């Protein structure tokens, strides 16, 4: 592959070379002629470990002589993602071309040479920003035998402009110099300005990869999932129609009979457990908190996808994470409402404890994982290490935004829909659960329940993983919205079918079974993440491995809680529906 030419056109459908470039827009200035254009140096790190990044000047690069400009994190997401911008010291002015100019020299002693050699052996790349447009380049290359190592010393910048705005940046690295101890290496740059017809609004388009995300397998997966939805919806509809038709026919027949003529042994299957089916679940406090958290995660996913479709968040540095944090905090009343109302319906009395657990369940899981990985990042001196001030900001959001809003939602949920209004009276003494075949046991149902929901999304998981863990920019949020809808329908249908079979076996423990059978989707997603790590990536090292599996565990758990809540809510409506139509004395 090309080691020195860095343009956006190198993006391929199935692989991205180390010379790939993509540009990200946050905020673009309008320049006047000769106005200063700042070149920021961001991070450097191994190509195969996207999340293992370090400050650019952690390698013994040198900076230009121009006066230093301070940088601050513009957003919370930018700080959490380890964006560390340092001024390059290069003198660049709008539309002012610069011929090849030496801006500094490196006194290459043995320690500095070893640092560069290590970086070249591990395929280190670096990232720079001009007008908030990142440019990626590679540090150097080795010869075929791997004995001699060379550093690229000449940065050749070509900047495209349309009117008074920058719309394109390309980098070509030249000046290959062999690394030898006790020598001086001159670092140089040049700037060429080129008029471009690219509109400012479209300057990001050519860095996307339609051939990858709109691949035919993407459409095939959507079609396959859609056919699965039709099948499952038809199956659930058939179950409902079959049971209700029999019930209505039975009621019509019983109305014409005397009490002594009725067949008292006609009750069978799910009708036998009418007095226990609405019994509170075991561990109602934890169960209610999980349902509330799952409803909130679903709300966050839906809103963030819609915002990403409307605002093109993929073009803004750190904006996706910032938006997700803001939306999660703003939707805290959803958590409190559903969790608090369900806990009240199940007769729970420690509602304050339930509120705290529901409010801090997901933040504690995410922050705990982040802080654990943060210790490893600090040990590695990586730019991913979260600053102390950012930690304090996240904690303040949890205590002063999420908790009060969750309290408001809990109070509303308890008062508006916290009264138990079950269609069947709950018996004082629980009915014994009869023995049943092994495949009707809740544990087996739970293990099998997540297969179909995972099958409906695993193709999309590949594209999402490739976007986050590799070098693709995910922008097809319409696909993601469609897959989310399909996932919800499949999950609800599967849990309804599982619950129907469980109740037919006269086992009334459907609450946890419906939740866990849907949540087991997360287990299959996490198992798939192992396959993706070992067969689809070349990641290595303690930092990247812990980062990958730590955050994949968080992602899978959150997905499982969301699917579990969706499955329970749909199954709850199904159970209420069938027992409302079965009038049992």
XYZ file of C-alpha atoms in Angstrom:
585
model
C 0.000 0.000 0.000
C 1.000 3.624 -0.343
C 2.885 4.835 2.725
C 3.041 8.505 1.941
C -0.048 9.597 -0.015
C -3.013 10.312 2.245
C -6.268 11.092 0.500
C -9.864 10.213 1.139
C -10.043 8.220 -2.094
C -8.090 5.348 -0.531
C -11.152 4.131 1.370
C -12.076 0.646 0.123
C -15.194 -1.450 0.549
C -13.698 -4.196 2.688
C -10.399 -2.821 3.970
C -8.897 0.530 4.790
C -5.190 1.121 4.291
C -3.086 2.997 6.850
C -3.042 5.889 4.417
C -6.776 6.514 4.739
C -8.073 9.935 5.605
C -11.450 11.157 6.704
C -12.557 14.623 7.600
C -14.824 15.594 10.459
C -16.663 18.879 10.661
C -17.368 20.549 13.987
C -17.355 24.235 13.273
C -15.803 25.942 10.302
C -14.560 29.491 10.225
C -14.946 31.891 7.343
C -11.518 33.210 6.465
C -10.194 36.352 4.877
C -7.082 36.309 2.708
C -3.835 35.933 4.709
C -5.792 35.074 7.859
C -4.127 32.496 10.094
C -5.188 28.859 9.709
C -4.277 26.709 12.707
C -2.868 23.215 12.270
C -3.568 21.194 15.419
C -1.696 17.997 16.220
C -4.040 15.498 17.879
C -2.978 11.941 18.633
C -0.640 9.162 17.562
C -1.027 5.424 18.054
C -0.919 1.926 16.498
C -3.104 1.551 13.415
C -4.640 -1.776 14.444
C -5.579 -0.444 17.903
C -7.852 2.467 17.114
C -8.580 3.313 20.760
C -4.952 3.162 21.932
C -3.927 6.738 21.251
C -1.314 9.029 22.762
C -0.513 12.705 22.501
C 1.203 13.555 19.250
C 4.275 14.922 21.004
C 4.602 11.797 23.164
C 6.804 10.722 20.255
C 9.915 12.908 19.953
C 8.493 15.068 17.182
C 9.362 18.741 17.219
C 7.077 21.749 16.837
C 7.383 24.894 14.787
C 8.590 28.155 16.223
C 5.257 29.960 16.079
C 3.740 30.987 19.432
C 1.755 28.296 21.221
C -2.056 28.525 21.211
C -3.948 26.859 24.065
C -6.787 24.457 23.382
C -9.697 23.430 25.545
C -12.252 20.633 25.218
C -15.250 22.046 23.424
C -17.678 19.293 24.472
C -17.973 16.598 27.117
C -17.852 13.942 24.400
C -14.600 15.393 23.071
C -13.017 15.139 26.512
C -14.237 11.571 27.051
C -12.905 10.475 23.662
C -9.404 11.692 24.429
C -9.132 14.540 21.932
C -5.855 16.260 22.823
C -5.112 19.104 20.422
C -1.656 20.677 20.566
C -0.505 23.551 18.389
C 1.880 22.490 15.638
C 3.683 25.801 15.497
C 3.432 25.903 11.688
C 2.742 29.200 9.959
C -0.237 28.706 7.615
C -2.306 31.542 6.181
C -5.473 31.344 4.080
C -4.653 31.208 0.325
C -0.975 31.901 1.086
C 1.145 29.172 -0.488
C 4.279 27.983 1.298
C 7.153 26.359 -0.503
C 9.040 23.552 1.237
C 10.231 25.074 4.491
C 12.085 23.555 7.450
C 10.180 24.304 10.655
C 12.318 22.419 13.227
C 15.095 19.870 13.694
C 15.187 16.706 15.809
C 18.369 15.802 17.667
C 18.063 12.042 17.298
C 19.785 10.336 20.198
C 19.445 6.608 20.905
C 16.297 6.989 23.075
C 14.481 9.036 20.453
C 15.534 6.663 17.700
C 14.227 3.686 19.678
C 10.924 5.490 20.213
C 10.506 6.105 16.473
C 11.568 2.548 15.606
C 8.995 1.132 18.029
C 6.310 3.362 16.494
C 7.197 2.288 12.955
C 7.237 -1.405 13.875
C 3.723 -1.059 15.301
C 2.424 0.935 12.302
C 1.794 4.145 14.237
C -0.365 6.753 12.557
C -0.994 10.331 13.617
C -3.939 12.675 13.291
C -3.939 16.406 12.651
C -6.707 19.000 12.301
C -7.088 21.958 9.979
C -10.308 23.915 10.396
C -11.603 20.950 12.432
C -10.903 18.605 9.512
C -8.712 15.668 10.602
C -5.907 14.419 8.397
C -4.329 11.046 9.008
C -0.771 10.103 8.179
C 1.712 7.380 9.052
C 4.906 7.964 11.022
C 7.325 5.986 8.867
C 8.097 2.670 7.249
C 10.605 -0.175 7.418
C 12.463 -1.784 4.564
C 11.584 -5.230 3.267
C 13.955 -6.962 5.676
C 12.704 -4.955 8.656
C 16.272 -3.943 9.582
C 16.304 -0.286 8.573
C 13.543 2.135 9.546
C 12.684 5.408 7.858
C 10.843 8.510 9.086
C 8.707 10.720 6.854
C 9.992 14.244 7.409
C 8.136 16.336 4.815
C 4.422 17.125 5.198
C 3.001 18.292 1.890
C -0.416 19.855 2.487
C -2.909 20.566 -0.280
C -5.909 22.565 0.933
C -9.046 23.071 -1.129
C -11.207 26.172 -0.632
C -14.555 27.333 -1.920
C -15.042 31.050 -1.447
C -13.876 31.882 2.052
C -14.198 28.389 3.523
C -11.962 25.340 3.607
C -13.647 22.311 2.032
C -10.845 19.794 1.508
C -7.459 18.826 2.956
C -5.006 16.252 1.601
C -1.638 15.215 2.972
C 1.306 13.651 1.167
C 4.264 12.525 3.271
C 7.662 12.673 1.609
C 11.283 13.062 2.622
C 12.061 9.526 3.776
C 15.051 9.629 6.139
C 16.800 6.631 7.651
C 16.800 6.611 11.435
C 20.346 6.667 12.810
C 21.354 7.632 16.327
C 23.253 10.858 16.986
C 22.037 12.631 13.860
C 19.884 15.685 13.200
C 16.680 15.323 11.203
C 15.089 18.371 9.599
C 11.257 18.434 9.568
C 9.673 20.446 6.757
C 6.280 21.314 5.310
C 4.657 23.026 2.355
C 1.171 24.357 1.696
C -0.602 24.534 -1.646
C -4.040 26.109 -2.005
C -6.457 24.875 -4.647
C -9.842 26.246 -5.631
C -12.559 23.613 -5.311
C -16.121 23.274 -6.576
C -17.139 21.207 -3.537
C -19.913 22.890 -1.593
C -19.255 23.508 2.068
C -22.308 21.404 3.026
C -21.005 18.486 0.931
C -17.344 18.535 1.929
C -17.778 15.434 4.081
C -19.575 13.289 1.508
C -16.567 11.940 -0.364
C -15.124 10.514 2.852
C -18.117 8.268 3.395
C -18.168 4.764 1.967
C -21.499 3.950 0.273
C -20.070 0.802 -1.344
C -19.512 -0.669 2.128
C -22.659 0.308 4.015
C -25.051 -0.063 1.104
C -23.646 -3.441 0.161
C -26.222 -5.947 -1.082
C -25.748 -8.103 2.049
C -27.055 -5.114 4.011
C -30.286 -5.110 2.031
C -30.477 -8.891 2.179
C -30.227 -8.837 5.979
C -33.060 -6.315 6.182
C -35.204 -8.446 3.880
C -34.384 -11.587 5.859
C -35.308 -9.886 9.132
C -38.511 -8.529 7.598
C -39.570 -12.026 6.560
C -38.847 -13.210 10.112
C -41.097 -10.434 11.424
C -43.958 -11.512 9.143
C -43.607 -15.119 10.293
C -43.514 -14.284 14.013
C -46.344 -11.756 13.856
C -48.430 -14.338 12.019
C -47.596 -16.963 14.648
C -48.546 -14.674 17.545
C -51.731 -13.591 15.778
C -52.661 -17.238 15.230
C -52.116 -17.995 18.928
C -54.301 -15.076 19.969
C -57.053 -15.868 17.476
C -57.016 -19.568 18.363
C -57.243 -19.035 22.117
C -59.791 -16.267 21.971
C -61.987 -18.072 19.446
C -62.097 -21.146 21.649
C -62.865 -19.018 24.687
C -65.741 -17.185 23.001
C -67.169 -20.451 21.690
C -66.909 -21.967 25.167
C -68.627 -18.988 26.805
C -71.497 -19.152 24.313
C -71.928 -22.840 25.035
C -71.773 -22.408 28.812
C -74.450 -19.726 28.765
C -76.885 -22.337 27.440
C -75.986 -24.913 30.130
C -76.953 -25.298 33.727
C -74.212 -25.120 36.329
C -74.417 -28.917 36.931
C -74.001 -29.662 33.223
C -70.748 -27.719 32.828
C -67.544 -29.689 32.493
C -65.543 -28.525 35.489
C -62.490 -30.341 34.152
C -62.399 -28.258 31.031
C -59.861 -25.873 32.508
C -56.435 -26.722 31.168
C -53.075 -25.216 30.406
C -52.681 -21.498 30.886
C -56.252 -21.119 32.234
C -55.304 -23.171 35.311
C -52.893 -20.519 36.580
C -55.288 -17.580 36.393
C -55.017 -17.109 40.147
C -51.200 -16.863 40.127
C -50.274 -15.334 36.790
C -50.415 -11.783 38.190
C -48.524 -12.657 41.354
C -45.603 -10.235 41.981
C -42.308 -11.371 40.502
C -39.483 -12.528 42.715
C -37.093 -9.704 43.666
C -39.535 -6.990 42.528
C -37.154 -4.152 43.419
C -34.424 -5.304 41.033
C -36.951 -6.363 38.408
C -38.699 -2.974 38.401
C -35.369 -1.156 38.197
C -34.332 -3.251 35.198
C -37.596 -2.575 33.395
C -37.343 1.157 34.028
C -33.718 1.256 32.858
C -34.584 -0.751 29.748
C -37.374 1.649 28.813
C -34.985 4.565 29.221
C -32.301 2.933 27.065
C -34.889 2.319 24.353
C -35.965 5.981 24.516
C -32.347 7.129 24.276
C -31.648 4.836 21.309
C -34.733 6.015 19.459
C -34.099 9.720 20.040
C -30.366 9.608 19.272
C -30.959 7.723 16.003
C -33.598 10.255 14.958
C -31.296 13.171 15.832
C -28.417 11.512 13.948
C -30.638 11.102 10.887
C -31.687 14.744 10.981
C -28.462 16.448 12.085
C -25.755 14.173 10.596
C -23.944 13.754 13.909
C -21.269 11.638 12.250
C -19.763 14.857 10.856
C -19.137 16.370 14.279
C -16.266 15.437 16.573
C -17.538 13.967 19.841
C -21.112 15.057 19.172
C -22.600 11.544 19.165
C -21.353 10.852 22.688
C -22.363 14.303 23.934
C -25.846 13.885 22.464
C -26.251 10.435 24.010
C -25.263 11.735 27.475
C -27.643 14.697 27.210
C -30.545 12.558 25.971
C -29.922 9.933 28.656
C -30.066 12.588 31.374
C -33.169 14.186 29.855
C -35.045 10.876 29.613
C -34.523 9.943 33.269
C -38.243 10.506 34.027
C -39.000 7.589 31.691
C -36.903 5.333 33.912
C -38.603 6.550 37.068
C -42.108 6.354 35.619
C -42.007 2.775 34.362
C -39.849 1.438 37.169
C -41.778 3.215 39.918
C -45.221 2.310 38.604
C -44.301 -1.369 38.158
C -42.814 -1.530 41.657
C -45.960 0.017 43.114
C -48.202 -2.430 41.217
C -46.244 -5.316 42.681
C -46.784 -4.032 46.204
C -43.275 -2.688 46.784
C -42.837 -0.401 49.771
C -39.175 0.657 49.555
C -39.766 2.923 46.596
C -36.924 5.334 47.446
C -34.412 2.487 47.347
C -35.903 1.330 44.055
C -35.589 4.835 42.662
C -31.886 5.054 43.584
C -31.125 1.637 42.116
C -33.023 2.449 38.908
C -31.353 5.853 38.561
C -27.775 4.663 39.096
C -27.850 1.140 37.642
C -26.694 2.064 34.131
C -24.468 5.040 35.096
C -22.711 2.925 37.735
C -22.082 0.147 35.220
C -20.731 2.524 32.574
C -18.688 4.657 34.966
C -17.295 1.604 36.772
C -16.078 0.117 33.492
C -14.742 3.480 32.314
C -12.845 4.109 35.546
C -11.323 0.610 35.457
C -10.123 1.152 31.884
C -9.028 4.640 32.885
C -6.472 3.182 35.298
C -4.996 1.164 32.428
C -5.017 4.272 30.206
C -3.194 6.246 32.904
C -0.612 3.465 33.206
C -0.086 3.613 29.435
C -0.088 7.464 29.481
C -2.743 7.269 26.771
C -4.823 10.238 25.654
C -7.923 8.140 26.413
C -7.320 8.721 30.130
C -10.340 10.680 31.388
C -9.386 13.970 33.085
C -10.411 14.407 36.714
C -12.561 17.413 35.854
C -14.519 15.351 33.345
C -15.117 12.667 35.980
C -16.482 15.326 38.334
C -18.743 16.662 35.543
C -20.170 13.184 34.886
C -20.801 12.631 38.616
C -22.548 16.012 38.848
C -24.811 15.058 35.936
C -25.728 11.838 37.761
C -26.506 13.467 41.100
C -27.944 16.820 40.063
C -29.748 15.961 36.801
C -30.460 12.233 36.498
C -31.485 11.636 40.117
C -33.967 14.564 40.445
C -35.583 13.788 37.092
C -35.812 10.131 38.056
C -37.524 11.159 41.290
C -40.087 13.184 39.335
C -40.778 10.209 37.057
C -41.085 7.823 40.000
C -43.634 10.042 41.770
C -45.666 10.416 38.581
C -45.547 6.681 37.903
C -46.655 5.722 41.404
C -49.529 8.198 41.417
C -50.771 7.849 37.848
C -50.389 4.129 37.135
C -49.194 2.520 40.329
C -52.451 0.884 41.339
C -52.782 -2.858 40.611
C -55.682 -3.383 38.199
C -55.250 -7.013 37.242
C -58.133 -8.731 35.435
C -57.841 -11.805 37.696
C -57.708 -12.016 41.475
C -54.417 -13.319 42.893
C -54.771 -16.390 45.135
C -53.483 -16.130 48.681
C -51.556 -19.413 48.425
C -49.298 -20.018 45.409
C -50.281 -22.922 43.219
C -47.663 -25.724 42.991
C -45.912 -25.869 39.635
C -46.271 -29.322 38.024
C -43.391 -31.195 36.455
C -42.915 -30.622 32.743
C -40.675 -31.659 29.919
C -37.102 -30.401 29.964
C -37.526 -28.102 27.008
C -40.350 -26.260 28.797
C -38.147 -25.280 31.723
C -37.614 -21.501 32.081
C -33.818 -21.900 31.841
C -34.107 -23.581 28.436
C -36.626 -21.011 27.208
C -34.289 -18.222 28.317
C -31.331 -19.716 26.436
C -33.303 -20.194 23.227
C -35.255 -16.915 23.378
C -32.410 -14.676 22.223
C -31.479 -16.591 19.072
C -34.064 -15.081 16.728
C -33.628 -11.451 17.915
C -29.864 -11.832 17.508
C -30.391 -13.335 14.060
C -32.351 -10.244 13.044
C -29.553 -7.813 13.969
C -26.204 -9.590 13.706
C -25.477 -8.287 10.186
C -26.040 -4.742 11.427
C -23.786 -5.541 14.397
C -20.953 -6.189 11.944
C -21.353 -2.739 10.368
C -21.614 -1.030 13.750
C -18.547 -2.847 15.085
C -16.579 -2.002 11.950
C -17.516 1.638 12.360
C -16.524 1.892 15.999
C -13.539 -0.464 16.180
C -12.129 0.086 12.685
C -11.986 3.081 10.369
C -15.416 3.308 8.817
C -17.780 6.215 9.398
C -21.271 4.936 10.196
C -23.846 7.190 8.585
C -26.727 4.928 7.456
C -28.913 5.626 10.479
C -32.001 4.864 8.423
C -30.836 1.243 8.378
C -30.254 1.399 12.111
C -33.753 2.741 12.746
C -35.277 -0.014 10.614
C -33.225 -2.667 12.413
C -34.296 -1.253 15.797
C -37.957 -1.532 14.801
C -37.422 -5.083 13.541
C -35.583 -5.995 16.744
C -38.476 -4.710 18.872
C -41.104 -6.635 16.889
C -39.090 -9.870 16.831
C -38.295 -9.596 20.540
C -41.918 -9.036 21.524
C -43.163 -11.867 19.323
C -40.550 -14.334 20.558
C -41.229 -13.564 24.223
C -44.985 -13.861 23.680
C -44.539 -17.293 22.133
C -42.163 -18.364 24.924
C -44.581 -17.106 27.582
C -47.526 -18.859 25.944
C -45.727 -22.199 26.023
C -44.634 -21.601 29.626
C -48.172 -20.791 30.789
C -49.534 -23.795 28.901
C -47.171 -25.875 31.023
C -48.967 -24.324 34.045
C -45.876 -22.385 35.083
C -46.823 -18.845 36.083
C -43.232 -17.524 36.485
C -43.471 -15.541 33.277
C -42.162 -12.121 34.377
C -38.503 -13.011 34.773
C -38.716 -15.578 31.983
C -40.015 -13.037 29.483
C -37.363 -10.511 30.524
C -34.438 -12.933 30.481
C -35.452 -14.718 27.275
C -35.341 -11.369 25.476
C -32.252 -10.193 27.346
C -30.362 -13.339 26.337
C -29.878 -11.633 22.973
C -27.028 -9.783 24.680
C -25.223 -13.046 25.403
C -25.157 -13.903 21.710
C -24.008 -10.373 20.824
C -21.140 -10.641 23.305
C -20.203 -14.061 21.949
C -20.202 -12.562 18.464
C -17.853 -9.827 19.723
C -15.278 -12.541 20.520
C -15.546 -13.849 16.963
C -15.205 -10.307 15.590
C -12.148 -9.580 17.756
C -10.200 -12.699 16.830
C -11.192 -13.096 13.169
C -12.046 -9.602 11.896
C -9.461 -7.386 13.614
C -5.759 -7.319 14.367
C -6.048 -5.701 17.781
C -3.429 -6.538 20.390
C -2.132 -5.408 23.773
C -3.630 -5.079 27.251
C -5.032 -1.586 26.740
C -6.907 -2.243 23.503
C -8.102 -5.690 24.649
C -9.467 -4.382 27.958
C -11.015 -1.400 26.173
C -12.679 -3.655 23.610
C -14.079 -6.336 25.881
C -14.905 -3.871 28.668
C -17.029 -1.592 26.523
C -18.473 -4.488 24.547
C -19.675 -5.893 27.886
C -21.301 -2.529 28.653
C -22.885 -2.362 25.193
C -24.159 -5.943 25.388
C -25.562 -5.469 28.899
C -27.371 -2.275 27.917
C -28.748 -3.989 24.802
C -29.894 -6.941 26.931
C -31.662 -4.699 29.452
C -33.383 -2.829 26.630
C -34.494 -6.031 24.879
C -35.616 -7.506 28.197
C -37.773 -4.483 28.964
C -39.265 -4.508 25.460
C -40.010 -8.220 25.740
C -41.609 -7.857 29.153
C -43.780 -4.888 28.158
C -45.095 -6.695 25.090
C -45.656 -9.948 26.979
C -47.403 -8.119 29.812
C -49.901 -6.677 27.340
C -50.407 -10.162 25.843
C -50.991 -11.817 29.228
C -53.417 -9.102 30.301
C -55.268 -9.444 27.004
C -55.844 -13.207 27.154
C -56.824 -13.244 30.830
C -59.161 -10.293 30.358
C -61.133 -12.336 27.824
C -61.182 -15.438 30.011
C -63.868 -14.808 32.637
C -63.113 -17.276 35.406
C -65.132 -17.435 38.611
